[in-house]
Coordinates of C-alpha atoms and ligand atoms in Angstrom, one line a residue:
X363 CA 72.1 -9.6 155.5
X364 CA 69.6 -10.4 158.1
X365 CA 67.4 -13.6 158.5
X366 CA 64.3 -11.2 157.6
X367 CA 65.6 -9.4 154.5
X368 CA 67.3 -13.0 153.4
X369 CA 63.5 -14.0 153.5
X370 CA 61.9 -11.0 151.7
X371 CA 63.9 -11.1 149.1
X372 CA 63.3 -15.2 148.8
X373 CA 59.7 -14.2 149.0
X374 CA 60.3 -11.8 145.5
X375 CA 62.9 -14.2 143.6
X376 CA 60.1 -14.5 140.7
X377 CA 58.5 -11.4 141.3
X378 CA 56.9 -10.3 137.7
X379 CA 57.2 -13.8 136.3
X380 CA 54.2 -15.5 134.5
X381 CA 54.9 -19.4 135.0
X382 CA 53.6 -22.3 133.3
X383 CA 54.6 -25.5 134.2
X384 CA 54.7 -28.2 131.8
X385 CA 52.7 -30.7 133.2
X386 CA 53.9 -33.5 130.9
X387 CA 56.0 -36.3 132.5
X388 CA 56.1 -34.4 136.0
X389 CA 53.6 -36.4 138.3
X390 CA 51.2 -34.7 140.5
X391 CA 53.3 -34.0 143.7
X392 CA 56.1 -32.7 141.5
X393 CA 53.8 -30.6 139.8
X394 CA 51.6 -29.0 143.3
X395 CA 55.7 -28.5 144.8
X396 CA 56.5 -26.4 142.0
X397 CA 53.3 -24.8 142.2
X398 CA 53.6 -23.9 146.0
X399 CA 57.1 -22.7 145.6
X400 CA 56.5 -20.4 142.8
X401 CA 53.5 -18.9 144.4
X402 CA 55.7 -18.5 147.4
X403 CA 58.4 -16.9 146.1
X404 CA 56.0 -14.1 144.5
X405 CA 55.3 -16.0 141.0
X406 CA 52.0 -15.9 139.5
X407 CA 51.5 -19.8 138.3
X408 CA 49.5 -19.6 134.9
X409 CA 47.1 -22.9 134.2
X410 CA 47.0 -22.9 130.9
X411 CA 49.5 -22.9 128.3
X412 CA 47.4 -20.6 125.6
X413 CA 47.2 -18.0 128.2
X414 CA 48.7 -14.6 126.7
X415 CA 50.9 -13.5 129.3
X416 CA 53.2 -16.5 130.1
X417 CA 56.6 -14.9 130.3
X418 CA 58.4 -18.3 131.5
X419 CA 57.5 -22.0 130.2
X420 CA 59.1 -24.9 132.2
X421 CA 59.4 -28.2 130.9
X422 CA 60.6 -31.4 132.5
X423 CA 64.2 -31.8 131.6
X424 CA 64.5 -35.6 130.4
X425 CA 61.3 -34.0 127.9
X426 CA 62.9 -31.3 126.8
X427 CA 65.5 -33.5 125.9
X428 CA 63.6 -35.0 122.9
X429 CA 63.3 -32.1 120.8
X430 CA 60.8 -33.4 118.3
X431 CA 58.6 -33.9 121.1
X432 CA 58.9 -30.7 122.7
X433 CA 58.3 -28.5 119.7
X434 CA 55.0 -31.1 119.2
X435 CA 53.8 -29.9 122.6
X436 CA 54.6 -26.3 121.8
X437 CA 53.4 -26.2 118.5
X438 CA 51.2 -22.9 118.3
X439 CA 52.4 -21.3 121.1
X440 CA 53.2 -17.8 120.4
X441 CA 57.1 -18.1 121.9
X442 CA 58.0 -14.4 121.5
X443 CA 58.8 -13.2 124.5
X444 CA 59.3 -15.6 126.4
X445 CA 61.2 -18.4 127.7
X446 CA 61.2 -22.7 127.8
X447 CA 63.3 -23.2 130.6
X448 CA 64.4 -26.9 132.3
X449 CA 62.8 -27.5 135.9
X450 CA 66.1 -27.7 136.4
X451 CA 66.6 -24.6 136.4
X452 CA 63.2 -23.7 138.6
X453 CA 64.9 -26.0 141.5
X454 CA 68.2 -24.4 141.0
X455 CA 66.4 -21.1 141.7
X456 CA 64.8 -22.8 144.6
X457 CA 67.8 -24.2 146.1
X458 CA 69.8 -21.0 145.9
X459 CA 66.8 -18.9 147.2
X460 CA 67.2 -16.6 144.2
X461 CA 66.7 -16.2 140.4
X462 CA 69.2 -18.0 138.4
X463 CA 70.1 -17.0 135.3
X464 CA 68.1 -18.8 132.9
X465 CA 70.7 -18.6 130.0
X466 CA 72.3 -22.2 130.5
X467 CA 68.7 -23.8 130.9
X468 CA 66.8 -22.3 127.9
X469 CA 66.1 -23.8 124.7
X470 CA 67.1 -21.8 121.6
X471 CA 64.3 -21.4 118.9
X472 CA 65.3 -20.5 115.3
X473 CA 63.8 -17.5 113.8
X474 CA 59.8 -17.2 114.5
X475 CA 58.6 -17.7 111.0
X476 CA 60.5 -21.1 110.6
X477 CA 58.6 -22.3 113.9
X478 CA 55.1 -21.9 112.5
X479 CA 53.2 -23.1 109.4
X480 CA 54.2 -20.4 106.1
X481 CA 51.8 -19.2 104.2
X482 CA 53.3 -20.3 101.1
X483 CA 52.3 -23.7 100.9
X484 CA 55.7 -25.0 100.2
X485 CA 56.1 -26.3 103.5
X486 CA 59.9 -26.8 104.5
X487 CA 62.1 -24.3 103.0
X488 CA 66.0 -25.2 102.0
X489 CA 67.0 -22.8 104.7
X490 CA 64.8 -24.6 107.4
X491 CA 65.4 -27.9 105.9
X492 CA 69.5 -27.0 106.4
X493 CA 67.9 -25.7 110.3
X494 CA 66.6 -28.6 110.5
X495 CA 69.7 -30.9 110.4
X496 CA 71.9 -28.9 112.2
X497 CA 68.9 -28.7 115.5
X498 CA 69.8 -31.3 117.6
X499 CA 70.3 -30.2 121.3
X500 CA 73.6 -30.3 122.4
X501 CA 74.5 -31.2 125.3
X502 CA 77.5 -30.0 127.8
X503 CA 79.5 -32.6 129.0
X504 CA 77.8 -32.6 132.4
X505 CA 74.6 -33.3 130.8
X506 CA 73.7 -30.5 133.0
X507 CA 74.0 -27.4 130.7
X508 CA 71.4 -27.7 127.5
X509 CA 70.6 -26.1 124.4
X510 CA 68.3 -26.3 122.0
X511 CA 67.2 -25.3 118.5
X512 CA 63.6 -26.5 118.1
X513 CA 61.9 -28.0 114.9
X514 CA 60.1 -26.3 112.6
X515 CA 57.1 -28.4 112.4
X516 CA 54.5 -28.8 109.1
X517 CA 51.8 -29.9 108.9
X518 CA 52.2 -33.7 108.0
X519 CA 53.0 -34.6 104.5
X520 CA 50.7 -37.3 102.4
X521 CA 51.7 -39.1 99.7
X522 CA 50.5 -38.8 96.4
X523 CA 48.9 -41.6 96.2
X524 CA 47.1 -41.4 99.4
X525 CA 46.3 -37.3 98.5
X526 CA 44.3 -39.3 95.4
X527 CA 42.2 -40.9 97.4
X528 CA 40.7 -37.3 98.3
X529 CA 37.8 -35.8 96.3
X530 CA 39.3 -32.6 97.0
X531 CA 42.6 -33.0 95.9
X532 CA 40.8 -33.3 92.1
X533 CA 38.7 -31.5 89.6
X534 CA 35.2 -32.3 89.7
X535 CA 35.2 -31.8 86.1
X536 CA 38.5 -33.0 84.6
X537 CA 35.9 -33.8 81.3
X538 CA 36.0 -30.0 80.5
X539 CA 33.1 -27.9 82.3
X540 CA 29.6 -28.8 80.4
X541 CA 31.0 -32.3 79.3
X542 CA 28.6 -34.9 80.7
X543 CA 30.0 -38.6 80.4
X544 CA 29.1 -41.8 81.6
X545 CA 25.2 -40.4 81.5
X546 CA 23.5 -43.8 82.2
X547 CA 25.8 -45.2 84.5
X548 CA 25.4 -42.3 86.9
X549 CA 21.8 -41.8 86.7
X550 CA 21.2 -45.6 87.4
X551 CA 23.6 -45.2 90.5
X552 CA 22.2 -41.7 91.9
X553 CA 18.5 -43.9 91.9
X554 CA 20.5 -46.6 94.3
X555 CA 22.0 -43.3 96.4
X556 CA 18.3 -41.9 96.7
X557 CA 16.9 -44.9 98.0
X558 CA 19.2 -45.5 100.7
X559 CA 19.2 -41.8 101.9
X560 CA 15.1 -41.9 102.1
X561 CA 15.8 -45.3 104.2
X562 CA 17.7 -43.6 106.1
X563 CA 20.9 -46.0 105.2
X564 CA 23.0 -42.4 104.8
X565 CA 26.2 -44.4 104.9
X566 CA 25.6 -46.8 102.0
X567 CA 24.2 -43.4 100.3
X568 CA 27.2 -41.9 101.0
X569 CA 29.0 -44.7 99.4
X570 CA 27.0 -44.3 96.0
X571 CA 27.3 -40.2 96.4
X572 CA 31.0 -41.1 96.4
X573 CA 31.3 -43.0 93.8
X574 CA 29.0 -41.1 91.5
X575 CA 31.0 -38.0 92.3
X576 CA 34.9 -40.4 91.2
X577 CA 32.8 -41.3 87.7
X578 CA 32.1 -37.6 87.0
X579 CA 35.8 -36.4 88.2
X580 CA 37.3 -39.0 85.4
X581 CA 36.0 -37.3 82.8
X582 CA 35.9 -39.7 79.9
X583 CA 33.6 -42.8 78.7
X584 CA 34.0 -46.0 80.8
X585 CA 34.5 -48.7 78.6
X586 CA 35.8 -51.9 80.8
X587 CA 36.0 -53.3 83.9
X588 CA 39.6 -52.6 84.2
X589 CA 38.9 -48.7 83.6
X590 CA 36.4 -48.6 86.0
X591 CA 38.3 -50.4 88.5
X592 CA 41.5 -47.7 88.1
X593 CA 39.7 -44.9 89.0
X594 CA 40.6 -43.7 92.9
X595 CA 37.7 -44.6 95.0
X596 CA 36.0 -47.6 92.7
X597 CA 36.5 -50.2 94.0
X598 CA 35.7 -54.1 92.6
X599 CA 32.5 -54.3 93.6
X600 CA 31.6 -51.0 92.4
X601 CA 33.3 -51.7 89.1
X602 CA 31.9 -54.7 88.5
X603 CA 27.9 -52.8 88.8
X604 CA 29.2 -50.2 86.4
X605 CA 30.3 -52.7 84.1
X606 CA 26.7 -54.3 84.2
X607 CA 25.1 -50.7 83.3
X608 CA 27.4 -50.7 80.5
X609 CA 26.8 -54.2 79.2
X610 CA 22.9 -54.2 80.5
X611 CA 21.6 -50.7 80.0
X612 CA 20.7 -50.8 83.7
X613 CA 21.2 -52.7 87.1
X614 CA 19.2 -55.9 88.4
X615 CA 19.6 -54.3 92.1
X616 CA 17.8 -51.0 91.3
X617 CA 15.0 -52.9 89.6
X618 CA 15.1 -55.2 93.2
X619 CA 15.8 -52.2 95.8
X620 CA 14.0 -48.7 94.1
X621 CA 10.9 -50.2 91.9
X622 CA 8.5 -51.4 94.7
X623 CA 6.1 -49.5 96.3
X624 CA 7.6 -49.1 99.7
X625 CA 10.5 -47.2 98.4
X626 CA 8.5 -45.1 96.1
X627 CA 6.1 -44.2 99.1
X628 CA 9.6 -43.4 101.1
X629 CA 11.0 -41.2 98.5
X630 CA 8.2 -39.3 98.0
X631 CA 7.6 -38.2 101.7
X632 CA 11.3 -37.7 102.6
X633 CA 10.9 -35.2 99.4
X634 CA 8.9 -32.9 101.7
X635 CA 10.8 -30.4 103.5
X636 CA 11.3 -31.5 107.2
X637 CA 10.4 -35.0 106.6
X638 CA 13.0 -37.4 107.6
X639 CA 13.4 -41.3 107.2
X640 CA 12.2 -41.8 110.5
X641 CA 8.5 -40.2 110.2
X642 CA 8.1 -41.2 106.4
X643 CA 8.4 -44.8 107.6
X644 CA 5.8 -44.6 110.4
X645 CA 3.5 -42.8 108.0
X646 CA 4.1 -45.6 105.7
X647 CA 3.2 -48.2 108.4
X648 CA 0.4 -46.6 109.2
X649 CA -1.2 -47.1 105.6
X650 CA 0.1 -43.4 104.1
X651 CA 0.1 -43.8 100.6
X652 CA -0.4 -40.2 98.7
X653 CA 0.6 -36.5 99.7
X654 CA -3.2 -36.2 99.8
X655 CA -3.0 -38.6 102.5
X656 CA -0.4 -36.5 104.5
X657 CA -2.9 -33.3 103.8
X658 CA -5.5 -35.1 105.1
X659 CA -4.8 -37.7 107.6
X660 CA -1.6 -36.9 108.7
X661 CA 0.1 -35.2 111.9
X662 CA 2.0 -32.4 110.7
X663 CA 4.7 -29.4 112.3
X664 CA 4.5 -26.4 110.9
X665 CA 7.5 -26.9 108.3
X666 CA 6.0 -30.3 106.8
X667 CA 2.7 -28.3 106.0
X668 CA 5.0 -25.6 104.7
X669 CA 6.3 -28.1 102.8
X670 CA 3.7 -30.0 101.6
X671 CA 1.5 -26.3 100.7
X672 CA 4.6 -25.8 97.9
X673 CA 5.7 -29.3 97.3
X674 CA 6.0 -28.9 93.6
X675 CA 7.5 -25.7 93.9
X676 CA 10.4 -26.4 96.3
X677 CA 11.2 -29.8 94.4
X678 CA 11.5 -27.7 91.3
X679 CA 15.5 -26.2 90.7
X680 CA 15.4 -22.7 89.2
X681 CA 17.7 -21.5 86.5
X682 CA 20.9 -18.8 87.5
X683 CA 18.8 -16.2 86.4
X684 CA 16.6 -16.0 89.5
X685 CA 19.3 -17.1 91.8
X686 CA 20.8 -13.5 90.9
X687 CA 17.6 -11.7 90.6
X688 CA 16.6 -13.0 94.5
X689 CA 20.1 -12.5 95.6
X690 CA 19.7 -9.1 94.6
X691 CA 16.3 -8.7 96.6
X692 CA 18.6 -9.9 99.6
X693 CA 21.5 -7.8 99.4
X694 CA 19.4 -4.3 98.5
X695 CA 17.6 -4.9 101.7
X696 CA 21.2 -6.2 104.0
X697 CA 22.7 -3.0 101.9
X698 CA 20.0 -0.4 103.2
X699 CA 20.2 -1.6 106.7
X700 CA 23.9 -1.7 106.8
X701 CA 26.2 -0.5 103.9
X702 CA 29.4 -2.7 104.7
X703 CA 28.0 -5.8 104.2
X704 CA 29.4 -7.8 102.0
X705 CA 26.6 -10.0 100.0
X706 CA 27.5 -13.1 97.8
X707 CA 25.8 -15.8 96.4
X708 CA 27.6 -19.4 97.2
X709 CA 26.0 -23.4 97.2
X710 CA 25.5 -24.8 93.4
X711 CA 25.3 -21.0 92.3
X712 CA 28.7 -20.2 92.8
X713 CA 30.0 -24.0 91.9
X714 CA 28.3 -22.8 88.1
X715 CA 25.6 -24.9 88.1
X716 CA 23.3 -24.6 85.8
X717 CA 20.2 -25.2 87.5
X718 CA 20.2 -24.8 91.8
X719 CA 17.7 -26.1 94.0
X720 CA 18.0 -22.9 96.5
X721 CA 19.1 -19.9 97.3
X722 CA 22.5 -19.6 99.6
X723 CA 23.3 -16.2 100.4
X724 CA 26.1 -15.3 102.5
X725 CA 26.2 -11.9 104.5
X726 CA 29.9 -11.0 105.6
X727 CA 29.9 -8.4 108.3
X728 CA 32.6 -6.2 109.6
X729 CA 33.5 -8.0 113.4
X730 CA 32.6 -4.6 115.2
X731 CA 28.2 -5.2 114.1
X732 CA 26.3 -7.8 116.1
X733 CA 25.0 -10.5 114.2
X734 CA 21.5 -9.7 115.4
X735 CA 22.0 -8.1 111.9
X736 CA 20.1 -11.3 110.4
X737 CA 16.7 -10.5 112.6
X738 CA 16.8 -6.9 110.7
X739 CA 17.6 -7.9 107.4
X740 CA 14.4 -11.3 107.8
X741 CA 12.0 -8.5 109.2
X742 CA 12.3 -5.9 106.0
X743 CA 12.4 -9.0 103.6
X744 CA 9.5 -10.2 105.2
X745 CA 7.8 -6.7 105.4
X746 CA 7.6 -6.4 101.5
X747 CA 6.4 -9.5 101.1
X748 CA 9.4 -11.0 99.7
X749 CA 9.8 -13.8 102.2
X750 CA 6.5 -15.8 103.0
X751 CA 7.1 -18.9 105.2
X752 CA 10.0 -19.1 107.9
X753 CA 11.2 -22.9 107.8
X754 CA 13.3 -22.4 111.0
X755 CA 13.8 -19.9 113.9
X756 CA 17.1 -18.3 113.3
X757 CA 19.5 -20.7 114.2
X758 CA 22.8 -19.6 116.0
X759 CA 25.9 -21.8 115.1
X760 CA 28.8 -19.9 117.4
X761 CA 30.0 -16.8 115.4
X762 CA 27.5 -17.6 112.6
X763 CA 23.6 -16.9 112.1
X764 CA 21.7 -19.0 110.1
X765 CA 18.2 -18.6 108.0
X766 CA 16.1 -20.7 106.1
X767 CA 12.5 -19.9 104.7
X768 CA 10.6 -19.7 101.3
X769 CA 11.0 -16.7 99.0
X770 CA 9.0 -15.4 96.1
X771 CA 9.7 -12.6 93.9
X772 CA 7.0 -10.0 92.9
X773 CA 5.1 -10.5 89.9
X774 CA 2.7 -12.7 88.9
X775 CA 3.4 -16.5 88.0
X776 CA 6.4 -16.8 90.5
X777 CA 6.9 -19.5 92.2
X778 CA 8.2 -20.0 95.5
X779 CA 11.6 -20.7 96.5
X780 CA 14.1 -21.9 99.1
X781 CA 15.9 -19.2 100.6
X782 CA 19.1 -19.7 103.0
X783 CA 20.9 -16.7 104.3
X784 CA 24.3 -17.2 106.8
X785 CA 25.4 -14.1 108.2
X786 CA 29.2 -14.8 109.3
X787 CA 32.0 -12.6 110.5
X788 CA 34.7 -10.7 108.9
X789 CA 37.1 -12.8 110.3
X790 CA 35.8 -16.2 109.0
X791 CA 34.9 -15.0 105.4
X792 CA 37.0 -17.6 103.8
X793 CA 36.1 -21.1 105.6
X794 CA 32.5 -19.8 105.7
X795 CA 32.4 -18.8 102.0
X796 CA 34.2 -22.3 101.8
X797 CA 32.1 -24.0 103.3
X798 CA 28.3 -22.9 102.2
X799 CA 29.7 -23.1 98.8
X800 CA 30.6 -26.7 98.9
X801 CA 29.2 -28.9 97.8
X802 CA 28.8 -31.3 100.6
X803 CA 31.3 -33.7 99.5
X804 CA 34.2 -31.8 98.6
X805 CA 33.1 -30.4 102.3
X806 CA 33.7 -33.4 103.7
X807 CA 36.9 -34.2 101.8
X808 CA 38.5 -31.3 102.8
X809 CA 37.8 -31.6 106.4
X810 CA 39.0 -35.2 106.7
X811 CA 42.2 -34.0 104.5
X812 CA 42.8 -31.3 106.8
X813 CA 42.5 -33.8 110.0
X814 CA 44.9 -36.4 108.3
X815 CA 47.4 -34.1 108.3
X816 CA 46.8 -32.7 112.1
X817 CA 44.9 -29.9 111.4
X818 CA 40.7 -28.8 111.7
X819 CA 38.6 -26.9 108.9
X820 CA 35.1 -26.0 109.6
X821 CA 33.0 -23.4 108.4
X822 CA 34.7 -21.1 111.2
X823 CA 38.5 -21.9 110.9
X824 CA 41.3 -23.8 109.9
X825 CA 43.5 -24.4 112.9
X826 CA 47.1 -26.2 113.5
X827 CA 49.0 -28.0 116.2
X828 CA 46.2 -29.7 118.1
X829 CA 48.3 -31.9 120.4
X830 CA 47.2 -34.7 122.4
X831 CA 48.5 -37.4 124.6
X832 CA 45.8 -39.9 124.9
X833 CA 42.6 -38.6 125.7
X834 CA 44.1 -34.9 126.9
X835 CA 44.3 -31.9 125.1
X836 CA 47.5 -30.7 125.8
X837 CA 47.8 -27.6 123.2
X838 CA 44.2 -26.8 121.4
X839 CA 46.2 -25.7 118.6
X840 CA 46.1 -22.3 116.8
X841 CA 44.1 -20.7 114.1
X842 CA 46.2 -20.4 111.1
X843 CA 45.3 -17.4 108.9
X844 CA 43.1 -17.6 106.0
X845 CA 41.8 -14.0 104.8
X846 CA 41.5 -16.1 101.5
X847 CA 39.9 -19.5 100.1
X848 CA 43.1 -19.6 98.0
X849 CA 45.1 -19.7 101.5
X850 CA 43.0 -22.5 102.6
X851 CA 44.3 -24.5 99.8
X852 CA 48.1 -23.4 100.7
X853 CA 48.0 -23.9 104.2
X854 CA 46.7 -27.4 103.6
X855 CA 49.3 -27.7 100.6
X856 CA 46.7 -28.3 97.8
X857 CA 46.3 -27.4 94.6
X858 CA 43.8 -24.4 94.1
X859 CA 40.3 -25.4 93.0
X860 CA 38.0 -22.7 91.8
X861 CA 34.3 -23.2 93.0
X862 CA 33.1 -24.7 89.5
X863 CA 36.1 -27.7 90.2
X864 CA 34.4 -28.7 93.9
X865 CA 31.2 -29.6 92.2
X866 CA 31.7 -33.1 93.7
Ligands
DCP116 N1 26.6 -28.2 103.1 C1 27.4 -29.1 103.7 N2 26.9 -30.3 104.2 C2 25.6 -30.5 104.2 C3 24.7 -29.6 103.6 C4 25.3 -28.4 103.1 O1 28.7 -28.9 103.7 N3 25.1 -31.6 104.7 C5 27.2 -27.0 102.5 C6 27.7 -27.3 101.2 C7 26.6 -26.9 100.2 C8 26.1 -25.7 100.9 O2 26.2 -26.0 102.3 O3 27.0 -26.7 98.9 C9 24.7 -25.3 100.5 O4 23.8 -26.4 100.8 P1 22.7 -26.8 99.8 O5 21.9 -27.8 100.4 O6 21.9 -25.6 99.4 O7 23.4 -27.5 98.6 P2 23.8 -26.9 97.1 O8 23.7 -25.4 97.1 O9 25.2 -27.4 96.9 O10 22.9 -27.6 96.1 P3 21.4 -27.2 95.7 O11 21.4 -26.7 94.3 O12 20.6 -28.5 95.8 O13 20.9 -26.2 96.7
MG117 MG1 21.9 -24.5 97.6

């Protein structure tokens, strides 16, 4: 063979090949040799390890040594197809000017479905636990020569007792549905909870929401200190103020921090709709007593005087009759403009509440129609009279569309009403319809759950095998399939809570 054709065909050893290099462990001049080479030799190098059409993945060899680790850094990748090789084996190429085989050098994956989170819920199976034992890479005795059967790997297991401490892992209701106890002791807490949210103290009001949300979840009567102090998420000090609403009727430190007039002032401004701690307390210093005050002396945007016109009317809740009857307003006109809509009602509606302060509506559309869908459905709402005031410009949160204005049905002696509407794609349905149902505390629950466990829920996904070293991102992870709120609840290995049990 001549010097020429020796060097064409160097030039084509990884002619057709995809290659990502690993850049764990490698060091930069390592990495930009490999690089060079591969490009050289008529390789395409592929940045980033989510790209689709990687057909080789190399991985430093001392790291693809440690199994666990590896499969940690390759969690999510779709591995069909295509093959983790050592660098050992990219040098051996490189030395020998041509394409080894990359049988000797490859790791060995079990069967796909044992690589990635099942869909079941029951995490590890037998078979994948017996998988599991058997996977550690062996080794030839040249240490030269390895193979490798990769972990599956699940999302991370909580004890019970740490699972407890989540909202979401219980019944909002364990009482029975309807079955209202420890009346007092809640309503004297939920004054302490309002207070610090219109003081914009959200995080001790967060604290109260929680611990109002633990007493309705136990679902029988308080009686001591000892009870109260056994419930997940009361703790001493908590107990101890529940035990003085039993024994007192009521507590000395609402009487000190919600009857004076600077809080009353504060909680009746922050009432008004776009009115937060912040502006309440400078219309407070500046001598605002009254909502005639704010009519009449105050600066006000366009949602505060919307909010201020139907004060009484927003502040009232509205009984499930309504809800339905305004939901069905909404989904005649999303139905007329677009057939395959799918139109629901979620928030405290769907969680069976008995009264609801709004209306959430959420619009499910087929992935193929553009979410300008929301503009059409607003304009023929608002055409007929149906919606009167627009509280905010249609607000755009990625993949989802968001409205929220006042609504009043025809007839006389109606009053007016929040309305929300999300329009959300097909493919989200079940974390949206998760999520605008609620309620905002089983939200949160859920979401920190799903993190503990090294996961992320939002309202758009739930998503698996986010890996990072340090600071970097080395894997974003992928997005595990949830066509159903019931998967949600497998994939994350929970118990299945209907809407009216995440009344938290
Ligand atoms: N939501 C949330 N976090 C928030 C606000 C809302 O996760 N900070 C979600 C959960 C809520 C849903 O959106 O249940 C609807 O919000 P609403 O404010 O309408 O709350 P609800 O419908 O639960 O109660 P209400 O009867 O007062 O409307
Ligand atoms: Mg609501």
């Amino acid at each position: 063979m001549s010097k020429k054709d020796h060097s064409d065909k160097d030039k084509n050893i990884f002619k057709n090949y995809f290659i990502h290099v690993l850049p764990v462990e490698l060091g930069k001049k390592r990495m930009t040799l490999f690089k060079t080479q591969i490009l050289n030799k008529g390789g395409i190098f592929v940045d980033k390890l989510s790209a689709s059409n990687i057909t080789h993945i190399v991985i430093e060899d001392s790291v693809l040594l440690d199994s666990k680790r590896c499969m940690k850094l390759l969690n999510g990748v779709d591995l069909d197809g295509l093959k983790v090789v050592s660098t050992l084996w990219l040098s051996k190429c490189l030395k020998e000017s041509s394409c080894v085989d990359t049988k000797d050098y490859e790791m060995h994956f079990p069967e796909k479905e044992e690589c990635f989170v099942r869909m079941d819920g029951k995490g590890s199976s037998t078979d994948s636990d017996k998988k599991r034992s058997n996977n550690n890479c062996s080794i030839d005795e040249d240490g030269k020569n390895a193979k490798f059967v990769v972990e599956y790997s699940p999302p991370k297991k909580l004890k019970s007792v740490e699972l407890e401490k989540y909202a979401c892992t219980q019944s909002s209701n364990k009482g029975g549905i309807g079955m209202d106890y420890n009346c007092q002791v809640i309503a004297e807490l939920q004054k302490l909870a309002d207070a610090f949210r219109s003081n914009g103290d959200q995080w001790r009001a967060h604290g109260y929401v929680k611990a109002i949300s633990a007493i309705r979840a136990y679902g029988s009567e308080i009686k001591t200190f000892e009870e109260a102090q056994s419930i997940s998420g009361i703790g001493a000090k908590m107990a101890a103020k529940i035990c003085e609403i039993l024994e007192m009727g009521t507590l000395r430190k609402v009487g000190e921090i919600c009857n004076n007039e600077k809080n009353q002032v504060m909680e009746l401004f922050t009432k008004v709709w776009g009115v937060g701690p912040a502006t309440a307390q400078n219309w407070s210093i500046n001598g605002f007593r009254t909502l005639e005050d704010l009519k009449t002396k105050a600066h006000l945007t366009n949602q505060q005087k919307i909010g201020l016109k139907h004060f009484d009317d927003i502040q009232d809740r509205m009984i499930r009759e309504e809800v339905e009857e305004i939901g069905t307003m909404v989904k005649k006109a999303a139905l007329d403009i677009e057939p395959r809509l799918k139109v629901e009602l979620c928030g405290s509606y769907r969680r069976g509440k008995v009264t609801c302060g709004d209306v959430d509506v959420l619009i499910t559309k087929p992935d193929d129609i553009c979410i300008e869908i929301l503009i059409q459905i607003v304009g023929q709402l608002r055409e007929t009279g149906f919606i009167t005031d627009d509280l905010v410009k249609i607000e755009v949160n990625k993949t989802h569309k968001k409205y929220l204005g006042l609504c009043r049905l025809p007839g006389a002696n109606q009053r007016y009403r929040r309305l929300d509407i999300f329009v959300v794609p097909q493919s989200e349905y079940a974390t949206a319809l998760m999520h605008y149902t609620g309620s905002a505390l089983f939200n949160r629950s859920i979401r920190l759950l799903a993190t503990n466990k090294g996961m992320s829920l939002s309202e758009h996904s739930l998503t698996a095998g986010i890996v990072r070293e340090g600071k970097d991102i080395l894997n974003d992870g992928y997005i595990l399939p949830t066509p159903t709120e019931e998967s949600i609840f497998t994939q994350l290995e929970l118990q299945y809570r209907p809407p009216e049990e995440r009344d938290h």
